[in-house]
Coordinates of C-alpha atoms and ligand atoms in Angstrom, one line a residue:
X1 CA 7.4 -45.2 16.4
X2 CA 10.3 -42.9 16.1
X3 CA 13.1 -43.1 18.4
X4 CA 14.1 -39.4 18.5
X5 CA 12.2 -36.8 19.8
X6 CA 12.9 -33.1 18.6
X7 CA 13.5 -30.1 20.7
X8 CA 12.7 -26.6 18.8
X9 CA 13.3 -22.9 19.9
X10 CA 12.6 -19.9 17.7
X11 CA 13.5 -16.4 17.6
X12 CA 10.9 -14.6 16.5
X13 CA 11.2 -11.2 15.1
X14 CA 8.4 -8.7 14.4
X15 CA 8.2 -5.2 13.5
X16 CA 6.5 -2.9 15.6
X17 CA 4.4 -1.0 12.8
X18 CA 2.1 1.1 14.6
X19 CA 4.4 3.2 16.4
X20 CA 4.6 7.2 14.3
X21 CA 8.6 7.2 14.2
X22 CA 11.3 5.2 14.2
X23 CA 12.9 3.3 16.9
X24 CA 15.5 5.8 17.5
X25 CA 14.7 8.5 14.9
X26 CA 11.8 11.1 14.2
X27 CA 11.5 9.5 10.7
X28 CA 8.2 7.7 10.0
X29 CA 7.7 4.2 10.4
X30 CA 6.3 3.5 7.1
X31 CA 8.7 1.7 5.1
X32 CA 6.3 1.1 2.5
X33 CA 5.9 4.5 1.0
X34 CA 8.2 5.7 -1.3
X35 CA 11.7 3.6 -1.4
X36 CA 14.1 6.2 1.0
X37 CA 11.8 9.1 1.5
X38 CA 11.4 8.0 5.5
X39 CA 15.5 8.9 6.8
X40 CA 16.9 11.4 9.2
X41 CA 20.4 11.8 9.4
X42 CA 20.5 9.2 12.4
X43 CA 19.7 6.5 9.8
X44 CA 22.1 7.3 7.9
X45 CA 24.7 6.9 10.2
X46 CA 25.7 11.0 9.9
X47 CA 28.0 12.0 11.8
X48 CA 26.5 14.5 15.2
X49 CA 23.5 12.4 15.3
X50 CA 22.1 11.4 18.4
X51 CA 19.5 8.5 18.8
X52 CA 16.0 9.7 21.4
X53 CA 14.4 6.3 22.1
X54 CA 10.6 6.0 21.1
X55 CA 8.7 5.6 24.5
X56 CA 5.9 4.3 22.0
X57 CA 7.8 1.4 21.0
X58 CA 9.5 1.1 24.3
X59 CA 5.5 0.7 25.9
X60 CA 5.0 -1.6 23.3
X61 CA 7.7 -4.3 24.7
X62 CA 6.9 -4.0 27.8
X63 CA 3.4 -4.5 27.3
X64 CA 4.7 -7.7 25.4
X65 CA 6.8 -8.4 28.0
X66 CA 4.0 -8.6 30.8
X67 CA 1.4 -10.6 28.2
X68 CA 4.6 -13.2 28.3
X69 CA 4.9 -13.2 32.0
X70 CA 8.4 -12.1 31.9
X71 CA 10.1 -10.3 34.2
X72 CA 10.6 -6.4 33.4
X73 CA 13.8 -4.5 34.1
X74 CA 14.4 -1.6 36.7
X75 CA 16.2 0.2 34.3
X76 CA 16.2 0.3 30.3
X77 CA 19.4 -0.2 28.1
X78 CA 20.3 -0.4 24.8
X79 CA 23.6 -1.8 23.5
X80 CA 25.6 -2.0 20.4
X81 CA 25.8 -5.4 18.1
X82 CA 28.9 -3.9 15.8
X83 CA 29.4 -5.1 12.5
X84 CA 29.5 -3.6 9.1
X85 CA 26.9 -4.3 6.3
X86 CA 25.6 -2.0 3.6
X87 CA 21.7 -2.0 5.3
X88 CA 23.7 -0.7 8.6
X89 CA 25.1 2.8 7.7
X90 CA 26.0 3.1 11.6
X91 CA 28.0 0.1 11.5
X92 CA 26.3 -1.2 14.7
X93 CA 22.8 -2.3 15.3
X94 CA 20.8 -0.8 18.8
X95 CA 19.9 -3.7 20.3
X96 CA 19.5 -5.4 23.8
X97 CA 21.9 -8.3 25.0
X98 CA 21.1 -10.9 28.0
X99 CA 23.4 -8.1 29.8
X100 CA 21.9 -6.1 31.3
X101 CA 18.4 -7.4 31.3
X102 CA 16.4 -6.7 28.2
X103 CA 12.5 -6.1 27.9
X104 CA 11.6 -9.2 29.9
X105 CA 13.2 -12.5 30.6
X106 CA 12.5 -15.9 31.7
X107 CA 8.2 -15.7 30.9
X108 CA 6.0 -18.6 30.0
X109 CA 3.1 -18.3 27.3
X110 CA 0.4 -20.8 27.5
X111 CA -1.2 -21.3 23.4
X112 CA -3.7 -23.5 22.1
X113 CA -2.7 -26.4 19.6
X114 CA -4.8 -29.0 17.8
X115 CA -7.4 -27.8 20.7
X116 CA -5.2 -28.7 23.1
X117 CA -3.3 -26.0 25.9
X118 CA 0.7 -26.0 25.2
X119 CA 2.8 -24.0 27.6
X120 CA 6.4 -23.0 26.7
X121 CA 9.1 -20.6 28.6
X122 CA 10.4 -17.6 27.1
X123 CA 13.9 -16.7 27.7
X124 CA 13.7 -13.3 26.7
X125 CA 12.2 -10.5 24.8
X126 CA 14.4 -7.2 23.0
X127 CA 13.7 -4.0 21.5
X128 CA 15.9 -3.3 19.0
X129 CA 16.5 -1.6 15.6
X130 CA 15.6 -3.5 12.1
X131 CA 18.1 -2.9 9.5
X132 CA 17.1 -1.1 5.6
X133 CA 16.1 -3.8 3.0
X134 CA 18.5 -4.6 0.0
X135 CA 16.8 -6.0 -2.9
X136 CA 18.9 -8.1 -5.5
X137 CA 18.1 -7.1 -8.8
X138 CA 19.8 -9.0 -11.8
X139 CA 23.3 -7.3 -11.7
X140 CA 23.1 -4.5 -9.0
X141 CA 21.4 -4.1 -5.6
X142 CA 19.6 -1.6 -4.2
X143 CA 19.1 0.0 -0.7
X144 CA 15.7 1.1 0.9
X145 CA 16.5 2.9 3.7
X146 CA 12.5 3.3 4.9
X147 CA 13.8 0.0 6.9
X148 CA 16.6 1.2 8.5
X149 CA 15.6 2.0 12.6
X150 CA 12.3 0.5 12.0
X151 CA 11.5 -0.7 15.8
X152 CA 12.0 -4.3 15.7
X153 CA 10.9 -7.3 18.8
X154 CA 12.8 -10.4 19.0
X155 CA 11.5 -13.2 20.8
X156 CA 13.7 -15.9 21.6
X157 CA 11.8 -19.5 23.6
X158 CA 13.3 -21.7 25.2
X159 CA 13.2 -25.4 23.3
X160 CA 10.5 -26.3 24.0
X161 CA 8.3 -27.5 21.1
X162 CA 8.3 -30.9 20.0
X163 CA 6.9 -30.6 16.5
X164 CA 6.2 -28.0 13.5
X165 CA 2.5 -27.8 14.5
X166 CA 3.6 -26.4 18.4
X167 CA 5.8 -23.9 16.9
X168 CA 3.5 -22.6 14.0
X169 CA 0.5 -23.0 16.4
X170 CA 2.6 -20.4 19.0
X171 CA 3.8 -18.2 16.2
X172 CA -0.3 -17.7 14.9
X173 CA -0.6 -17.1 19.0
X174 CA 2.0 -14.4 19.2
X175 CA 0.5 -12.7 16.0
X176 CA -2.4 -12.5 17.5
X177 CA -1.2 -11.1 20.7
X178 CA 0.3 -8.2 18.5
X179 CA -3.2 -7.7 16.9
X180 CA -5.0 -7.4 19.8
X181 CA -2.3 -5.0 21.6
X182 CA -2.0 -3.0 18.4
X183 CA 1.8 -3.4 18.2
X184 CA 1.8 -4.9 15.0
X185 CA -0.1 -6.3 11.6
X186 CA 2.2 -9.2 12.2
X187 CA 1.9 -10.0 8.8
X188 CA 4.7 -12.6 7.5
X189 CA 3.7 -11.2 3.6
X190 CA 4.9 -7.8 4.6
X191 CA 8.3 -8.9 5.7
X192 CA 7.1 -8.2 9.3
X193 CA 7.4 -11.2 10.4
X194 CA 11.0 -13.4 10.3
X195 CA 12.0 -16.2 12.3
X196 CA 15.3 -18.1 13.2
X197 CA 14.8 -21.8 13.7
X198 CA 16.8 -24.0 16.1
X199 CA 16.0 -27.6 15.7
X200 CA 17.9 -30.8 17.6
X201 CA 16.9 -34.0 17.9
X202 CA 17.3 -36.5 20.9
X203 CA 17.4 -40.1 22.1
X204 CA 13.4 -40.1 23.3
X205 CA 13.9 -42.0 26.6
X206 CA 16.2 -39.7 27.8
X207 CA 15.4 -36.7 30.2
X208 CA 15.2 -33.4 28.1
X209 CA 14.9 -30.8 31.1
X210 CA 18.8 -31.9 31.3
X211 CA 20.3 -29.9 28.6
X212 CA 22.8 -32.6 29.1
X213 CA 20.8 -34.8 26.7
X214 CA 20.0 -32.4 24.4
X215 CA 21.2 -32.9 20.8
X216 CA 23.3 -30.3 18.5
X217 CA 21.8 -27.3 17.7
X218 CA 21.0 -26.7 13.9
X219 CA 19.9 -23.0 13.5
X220 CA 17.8 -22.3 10.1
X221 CA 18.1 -18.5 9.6
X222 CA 15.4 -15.7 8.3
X223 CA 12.4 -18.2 7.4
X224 CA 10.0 -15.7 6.5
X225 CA 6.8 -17.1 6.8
X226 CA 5.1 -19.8 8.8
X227 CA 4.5 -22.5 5.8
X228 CA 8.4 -22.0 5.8
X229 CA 8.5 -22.9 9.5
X230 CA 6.7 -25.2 9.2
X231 CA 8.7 -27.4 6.3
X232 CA 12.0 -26.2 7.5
X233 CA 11.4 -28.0 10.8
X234 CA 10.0 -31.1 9.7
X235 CA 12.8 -31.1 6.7
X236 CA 15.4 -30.7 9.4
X237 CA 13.6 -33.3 11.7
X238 CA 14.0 -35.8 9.0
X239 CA 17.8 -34.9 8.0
X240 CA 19.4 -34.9 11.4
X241 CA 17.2 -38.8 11.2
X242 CA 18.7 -39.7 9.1
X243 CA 22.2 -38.4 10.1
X244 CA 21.5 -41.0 13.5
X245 CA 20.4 -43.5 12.1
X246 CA 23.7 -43.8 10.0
X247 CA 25.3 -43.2 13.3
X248 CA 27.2 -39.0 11.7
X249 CA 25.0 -37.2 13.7
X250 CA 27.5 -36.9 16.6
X251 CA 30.2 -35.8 14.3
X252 CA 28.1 -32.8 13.3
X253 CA 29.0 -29.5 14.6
X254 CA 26.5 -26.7 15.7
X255 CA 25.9 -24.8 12.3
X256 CA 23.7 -22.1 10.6
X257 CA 21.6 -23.1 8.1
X258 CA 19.2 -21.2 5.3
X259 CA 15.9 -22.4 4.5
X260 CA 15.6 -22.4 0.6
X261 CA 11.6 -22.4 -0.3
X262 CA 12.4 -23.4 -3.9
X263 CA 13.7 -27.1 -3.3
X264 CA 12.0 -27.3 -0.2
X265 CA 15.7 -27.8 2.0
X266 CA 18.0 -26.4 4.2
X267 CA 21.4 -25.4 3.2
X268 CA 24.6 -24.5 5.5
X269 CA 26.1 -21.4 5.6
X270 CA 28.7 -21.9 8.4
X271 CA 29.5 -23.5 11.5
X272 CA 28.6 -21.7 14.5
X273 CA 31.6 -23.2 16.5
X274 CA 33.4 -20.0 16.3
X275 CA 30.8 -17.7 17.0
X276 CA 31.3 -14.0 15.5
X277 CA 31.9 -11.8 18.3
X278 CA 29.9 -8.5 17.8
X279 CA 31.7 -6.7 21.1
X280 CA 28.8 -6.0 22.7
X281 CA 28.6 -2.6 25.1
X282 CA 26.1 -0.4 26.2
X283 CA 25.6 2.5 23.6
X284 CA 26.8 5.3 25.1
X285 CA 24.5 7.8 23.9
X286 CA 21.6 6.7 25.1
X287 CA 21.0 7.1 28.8
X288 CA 20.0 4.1 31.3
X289 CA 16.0 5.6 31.9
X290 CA 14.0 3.8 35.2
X291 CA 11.1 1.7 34.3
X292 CA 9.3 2.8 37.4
X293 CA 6.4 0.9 39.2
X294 CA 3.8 3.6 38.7
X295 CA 4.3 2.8 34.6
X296 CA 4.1 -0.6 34.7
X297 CA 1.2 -0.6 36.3
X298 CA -0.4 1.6 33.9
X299 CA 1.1 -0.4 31.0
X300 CA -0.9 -3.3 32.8
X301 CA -4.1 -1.8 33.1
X302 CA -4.2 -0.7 29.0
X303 CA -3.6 -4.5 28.4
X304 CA -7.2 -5.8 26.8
X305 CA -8.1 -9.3 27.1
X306 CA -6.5 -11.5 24.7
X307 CA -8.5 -13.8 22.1
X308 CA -6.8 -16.9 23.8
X309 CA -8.8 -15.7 27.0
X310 CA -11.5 -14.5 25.3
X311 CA -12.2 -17.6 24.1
X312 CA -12.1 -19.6 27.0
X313 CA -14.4 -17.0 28.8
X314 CA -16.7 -17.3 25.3
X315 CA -16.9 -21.2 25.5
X316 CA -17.6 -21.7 29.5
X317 CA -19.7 -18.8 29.8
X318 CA -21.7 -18.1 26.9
X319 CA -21.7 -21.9 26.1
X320 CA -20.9 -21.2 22.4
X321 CA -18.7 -24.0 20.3
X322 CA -15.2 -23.9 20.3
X323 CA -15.4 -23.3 16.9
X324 CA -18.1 -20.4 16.7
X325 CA -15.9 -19.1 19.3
X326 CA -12.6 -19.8 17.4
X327 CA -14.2 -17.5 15.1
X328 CA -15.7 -14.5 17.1
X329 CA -11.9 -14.0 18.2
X330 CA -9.6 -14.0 15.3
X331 CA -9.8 -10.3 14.9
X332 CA -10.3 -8.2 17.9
X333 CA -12.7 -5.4 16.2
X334 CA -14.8 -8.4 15.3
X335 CA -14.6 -9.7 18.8
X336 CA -15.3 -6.0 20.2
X337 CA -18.8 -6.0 18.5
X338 CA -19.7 -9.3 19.8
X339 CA -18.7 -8.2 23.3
X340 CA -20.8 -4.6 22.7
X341 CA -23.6 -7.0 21.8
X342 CA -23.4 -9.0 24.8
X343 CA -23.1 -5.8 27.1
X344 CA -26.4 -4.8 25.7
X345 CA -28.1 -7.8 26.1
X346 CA -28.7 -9.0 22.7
X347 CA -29.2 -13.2 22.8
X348 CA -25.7 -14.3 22.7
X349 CA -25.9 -17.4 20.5
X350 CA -28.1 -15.8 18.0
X351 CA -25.3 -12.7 18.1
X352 CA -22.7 -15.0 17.1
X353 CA -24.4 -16.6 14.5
X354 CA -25.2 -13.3 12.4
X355 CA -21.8 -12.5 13.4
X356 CA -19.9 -15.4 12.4
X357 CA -22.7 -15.9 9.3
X358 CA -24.3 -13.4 7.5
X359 CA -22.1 -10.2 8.9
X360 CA -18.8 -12.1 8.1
X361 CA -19.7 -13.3 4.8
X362 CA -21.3 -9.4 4.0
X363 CA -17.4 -8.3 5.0
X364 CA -15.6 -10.9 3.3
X365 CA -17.3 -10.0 0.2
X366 CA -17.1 -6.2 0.4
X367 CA -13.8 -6.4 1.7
X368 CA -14.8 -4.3 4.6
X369 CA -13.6 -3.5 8.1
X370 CA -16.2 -4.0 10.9
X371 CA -15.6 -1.1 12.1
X372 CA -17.1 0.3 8.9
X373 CA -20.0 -1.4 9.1
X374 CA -23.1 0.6 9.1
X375 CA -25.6 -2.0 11.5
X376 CA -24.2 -1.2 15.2
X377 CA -24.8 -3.7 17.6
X378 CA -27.9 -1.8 19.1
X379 CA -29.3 -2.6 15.3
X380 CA -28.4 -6.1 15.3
X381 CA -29.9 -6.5 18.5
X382 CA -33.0 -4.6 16.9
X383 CA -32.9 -6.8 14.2
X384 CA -32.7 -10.1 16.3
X385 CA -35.9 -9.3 18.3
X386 CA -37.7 -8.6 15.4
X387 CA -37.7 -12.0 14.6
X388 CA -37.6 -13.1 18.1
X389 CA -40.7 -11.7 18.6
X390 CA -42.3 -13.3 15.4
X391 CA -42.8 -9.8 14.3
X392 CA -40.7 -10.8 10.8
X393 CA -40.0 -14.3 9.8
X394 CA -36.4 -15.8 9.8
X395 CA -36.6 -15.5 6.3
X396 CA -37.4 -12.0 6.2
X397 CA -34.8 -11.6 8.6
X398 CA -32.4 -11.9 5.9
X399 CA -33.7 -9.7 3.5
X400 CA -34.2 -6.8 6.4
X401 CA -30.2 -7.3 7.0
X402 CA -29.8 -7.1 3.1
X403 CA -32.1 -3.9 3.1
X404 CA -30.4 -2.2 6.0
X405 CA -27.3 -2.3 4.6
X406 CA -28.0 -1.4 0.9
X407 CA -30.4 1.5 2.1
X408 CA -28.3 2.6 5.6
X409 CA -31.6 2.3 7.6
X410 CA -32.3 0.8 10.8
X411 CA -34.1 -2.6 11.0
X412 CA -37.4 -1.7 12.1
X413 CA -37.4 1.2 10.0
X414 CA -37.0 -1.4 7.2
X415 CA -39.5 -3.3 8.1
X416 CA -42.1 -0.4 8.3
X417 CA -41.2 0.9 5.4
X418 CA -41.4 -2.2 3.5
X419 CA -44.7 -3.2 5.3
X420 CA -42.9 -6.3 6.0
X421 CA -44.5 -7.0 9.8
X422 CA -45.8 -10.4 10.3
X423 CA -49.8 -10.5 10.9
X424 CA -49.4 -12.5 14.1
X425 CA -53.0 -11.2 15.1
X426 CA -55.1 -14.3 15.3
X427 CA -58.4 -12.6 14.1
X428 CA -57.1 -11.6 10.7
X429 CA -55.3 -15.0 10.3
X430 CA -58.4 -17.0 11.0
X431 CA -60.3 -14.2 8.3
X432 CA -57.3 -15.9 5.4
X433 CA -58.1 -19.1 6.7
X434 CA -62.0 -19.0 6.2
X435 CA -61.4 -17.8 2.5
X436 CA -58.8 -20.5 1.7
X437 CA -60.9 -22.9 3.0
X438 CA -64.1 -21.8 1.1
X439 CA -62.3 -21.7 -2.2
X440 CA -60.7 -25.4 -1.9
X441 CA -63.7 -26.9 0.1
X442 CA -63.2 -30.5 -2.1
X443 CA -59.8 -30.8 -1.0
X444 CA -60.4 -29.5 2.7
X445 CA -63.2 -32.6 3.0
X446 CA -60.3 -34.7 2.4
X447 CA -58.4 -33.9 5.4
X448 CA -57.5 -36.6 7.4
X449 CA -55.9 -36.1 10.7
X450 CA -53.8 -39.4 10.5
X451 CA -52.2 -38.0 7.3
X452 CA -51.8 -33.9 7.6
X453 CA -49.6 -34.1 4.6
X454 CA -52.3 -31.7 2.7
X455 CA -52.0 -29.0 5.5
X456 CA -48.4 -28.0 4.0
X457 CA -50.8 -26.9 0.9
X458 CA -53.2 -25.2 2.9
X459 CA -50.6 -23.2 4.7
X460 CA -49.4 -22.5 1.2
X461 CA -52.6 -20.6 0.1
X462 CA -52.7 -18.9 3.4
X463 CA -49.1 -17.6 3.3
X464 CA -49.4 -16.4 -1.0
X465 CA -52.6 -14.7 0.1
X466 CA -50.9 -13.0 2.9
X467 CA -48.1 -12.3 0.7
X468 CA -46.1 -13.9 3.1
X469 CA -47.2 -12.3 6.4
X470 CA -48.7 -14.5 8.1
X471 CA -46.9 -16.4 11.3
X472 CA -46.2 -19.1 9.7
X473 CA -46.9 -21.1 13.6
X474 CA -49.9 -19.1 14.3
X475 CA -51.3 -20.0 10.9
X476 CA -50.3 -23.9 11.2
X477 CA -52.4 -23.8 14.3
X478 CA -55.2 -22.2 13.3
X479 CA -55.6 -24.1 10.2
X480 CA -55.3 -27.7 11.6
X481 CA -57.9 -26.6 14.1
X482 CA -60.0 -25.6 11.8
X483 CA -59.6 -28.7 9.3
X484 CA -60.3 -30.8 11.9
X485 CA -63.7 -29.4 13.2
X486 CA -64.3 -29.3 9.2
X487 CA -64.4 -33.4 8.8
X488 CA -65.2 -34.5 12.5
Ligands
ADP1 P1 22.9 -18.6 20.6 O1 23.7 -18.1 21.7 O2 23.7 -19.5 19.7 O3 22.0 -17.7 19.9 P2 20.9 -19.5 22.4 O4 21.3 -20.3 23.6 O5 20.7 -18.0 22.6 O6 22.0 -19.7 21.3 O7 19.7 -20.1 21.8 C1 19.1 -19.6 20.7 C2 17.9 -20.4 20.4 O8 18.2 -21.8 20.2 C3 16.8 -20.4 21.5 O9 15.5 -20.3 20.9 C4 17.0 -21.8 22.2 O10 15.8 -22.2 22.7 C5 17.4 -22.6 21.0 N1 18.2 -23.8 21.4 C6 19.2 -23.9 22.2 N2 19.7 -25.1 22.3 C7 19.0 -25.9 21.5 C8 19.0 -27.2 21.1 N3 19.8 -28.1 21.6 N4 18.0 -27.7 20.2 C9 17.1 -26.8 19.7 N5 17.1 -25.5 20.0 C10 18.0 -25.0 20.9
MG2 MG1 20.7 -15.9 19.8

């Protein structure tokens, strides 16, 4: 019933972790290990240095770049954001303006939300540098300078999401887009992940592709994780509310705001009406390099296909759910072993569900990558017609699965060495069947065709006699017939 509408952009920064180096220097990109034992000089800011730019990372942003449909630029800059802050030793920041054109501007990235397609424009995407991390301890900071040059991608959309859901629903996209490129973890709990949030709200009747209409601009700065998006948007939505509904929301001036998790609210920090000027200007020391045709295309064939596609392809043409499919693509090894099983011809819906049951839940619990998991697809495949074939029981299906992975064997050679393989062989069922019968001959007079109900017992017998072996459908058939020729 609301009478406002909101229009959200976010810049979304993430760390490129699985470059080797730096952005700019030959120090390793692991700011995890020891606190300041990842620096060259260049991150320090010393004097003679000379940033080389990582063709890694650079890769990287393009490939992100073409994912988001953007266009790609002829030639590659980098420019200096100049300020001064103790994480910044160089007093500037390498980073890519508007001017000339970054990574990739002006893209379009179409995610799924509540089950439903969502397409927003991108305006741009930047490489740049990340800055060290300072950590406040009670009386004194510190510096890490593992941080400092730590290749860095900024994302910046155009406002186009309505709600909290759409923009936590295309940040969970964009994460795993990193994932399956292997640009980044993505991971909000490592700090990799940090996103500014611009929220506005407008009059809902009114046209919002005229920016005309469009409300002031509240910017919520470094929300580091996407619960914090979440309730920084929808905490915002309901402030600038209220500010129109007692008619001082025109009055407000575009400002910067932090998001605080502890009381749950966004604070100001300053008024973004003058705007710092950071005097832009192309770093000098770094060269303008071509980003020819020949690379791109390259860059484009290495590009895998992405869980969103995935899943689509998973729903129409293997006919699975949405949500077994949901499933099969959250993590792209996971994913990759479905796919191997389906290039093998394994029967897809059965592959997915000892993928999505029994082989998750075994990983889960052992904490374990698939791609450390000892049954290969050719096993599971093994394993699957095993029981397809009536050879073992579903039931014993499970316990092969168990026994292949406590004993590293393969499934058959389970099952022989167990002497688990079902007697499907009709003679020696019907041999079971005589006996069993024989020894309960009161009860089998009994037997009443109307009323099978005593069958289930029957079966019983045979199955403890066969210590399980039996086909449990060969046996059901064999036993009614011979019930019924027994009292006819
Ligand atoms: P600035 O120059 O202040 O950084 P930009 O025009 O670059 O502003 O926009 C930064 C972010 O703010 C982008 O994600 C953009 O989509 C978003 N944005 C711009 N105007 C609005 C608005 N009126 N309401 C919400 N978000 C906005
Ligand atoms: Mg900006």
């Amino acid at each position: 019933m609301s009478k406002y509408k909101a229009l959200i952009g976010l810049e979304m920064h993430c760390e490129i972790s699985e470059t080797n180096t730096k952005a700019f220097s030959s120090a390793a990109n692991a700011y995890s290990s020891l606190p300041n034992s990842n620096i060259r000089p260049l991150d320090m800011g010393f004097p003679g240095t000379l940033p080389v730019v990582n063709k890694e990372a650079v890769k990287m942003a393009l490939m992100t770049s073409i994912v988001l449909n953007c266009s790609q630029p002829k030639y590659m800059y980098f420019e200096r954001k100049n300020y001064y802050y103790p994480d910044m030793p160089k007093n500037y920041q390498i980073t890519q303006e508007t001017k000339p054109i970054p990574v990739g501007i002006y893209g379009k990235v179409t995610f799924e939300c509540n089950g439903e397609d969502k397409t927003i424009r991108i305006n741009n995407i930047h490489l740049e540098e990340d800055a060290a991390s300072l950590d406040h301890l009670f009386d004194t900071s510190v510096i890490n300078y593992n941080r400092a040059g730590v290749p860095l991608l900024e994302l910046v959309t155009e406002p186009d999401f309505h709600s909290a859901e759409e923009a936590v629903a295309f940040l969970e996209h964009m994460r795993s887009v990193y994932r399956y490129l292997d640009i980044s973890e993505a991971d909000s709990k490592k700090g990799q992940v940090r996103c500014d949030v611009n929220v506005s709200i407008m009059d809902e009747d009114l046209d919002e592709n005229d920016p005309n209409n469009w409300g002031t601009k509240i910017e919520i700065k470094n929300v580091n994780s996407f619960g914090g998006v979440k309730d920084a948007i929808n905490y915002e939505i309901k402030r600038q509310t209220k500010l129109k509904e007692t008619n001082k929301y025109d009055e407000m001036e575009q400002q910067t705001r932090r998001w605080d998790e502890e009381t749950g609210t966004t604070i100001y920090m300053r008024s973004k009406v003058n705007a710092i000027d950071y005097k832009y200007f192309v770093d000098p020391n770094i060269p303008k390099f071509k980003i020819t045709d020949e690379w791109l295309e390259e860059i484009r064939k290495s590009i895998p296909m992405l869980a969103y596609d995935r899943k689509k392809k998973y729903i129409e043409e293997y006919n699975l759910s949405s949500y077994d499919a949901g499933i099969l693509v959250k993590e792209k090894a996971i994913s990759d072993y479905f796919e191997e099983c389906v290039k093998i011809k394994t029967d897809i819906k059965q592959a997915a569900n000892w993928i999505n049951g029994m082989i998750l839940s075994y990983l889960n619990a052992n904490e374990m990558s698939i791609k450390d998991f000892f049954m290969t697809p050719e096993m599971l495949k093994e394993l699957i017609e095993l029981i397809d074939s009536k050879a073992i029981s579903s039931k014993q299906g499970k316990d092969v699965f168990a026994k292949c992975l406590s004993d590293q064997k393969t499934p058959k050679q389970v099952v022989k060495d167990e002497g688990m393989m079902q007697i499907t062989d009709e003679a020696a069922i019907m041999e079971i069947i005589k006996e069993v019968i024989d020894e309960n001959m009161d009860q089998a007079k009994t037997y009443n065709p109307q009323y099978p109900k005593i069958l289930d017992y029957f079966i019983g017998q045979v199955m403890k006699k066969s210590r399980g072996k039996a086909n449990p459908a060969v046996a059901n058939k064999l036993m009614k017939e011979e019930l019924e020729k027994l009292v006819s």
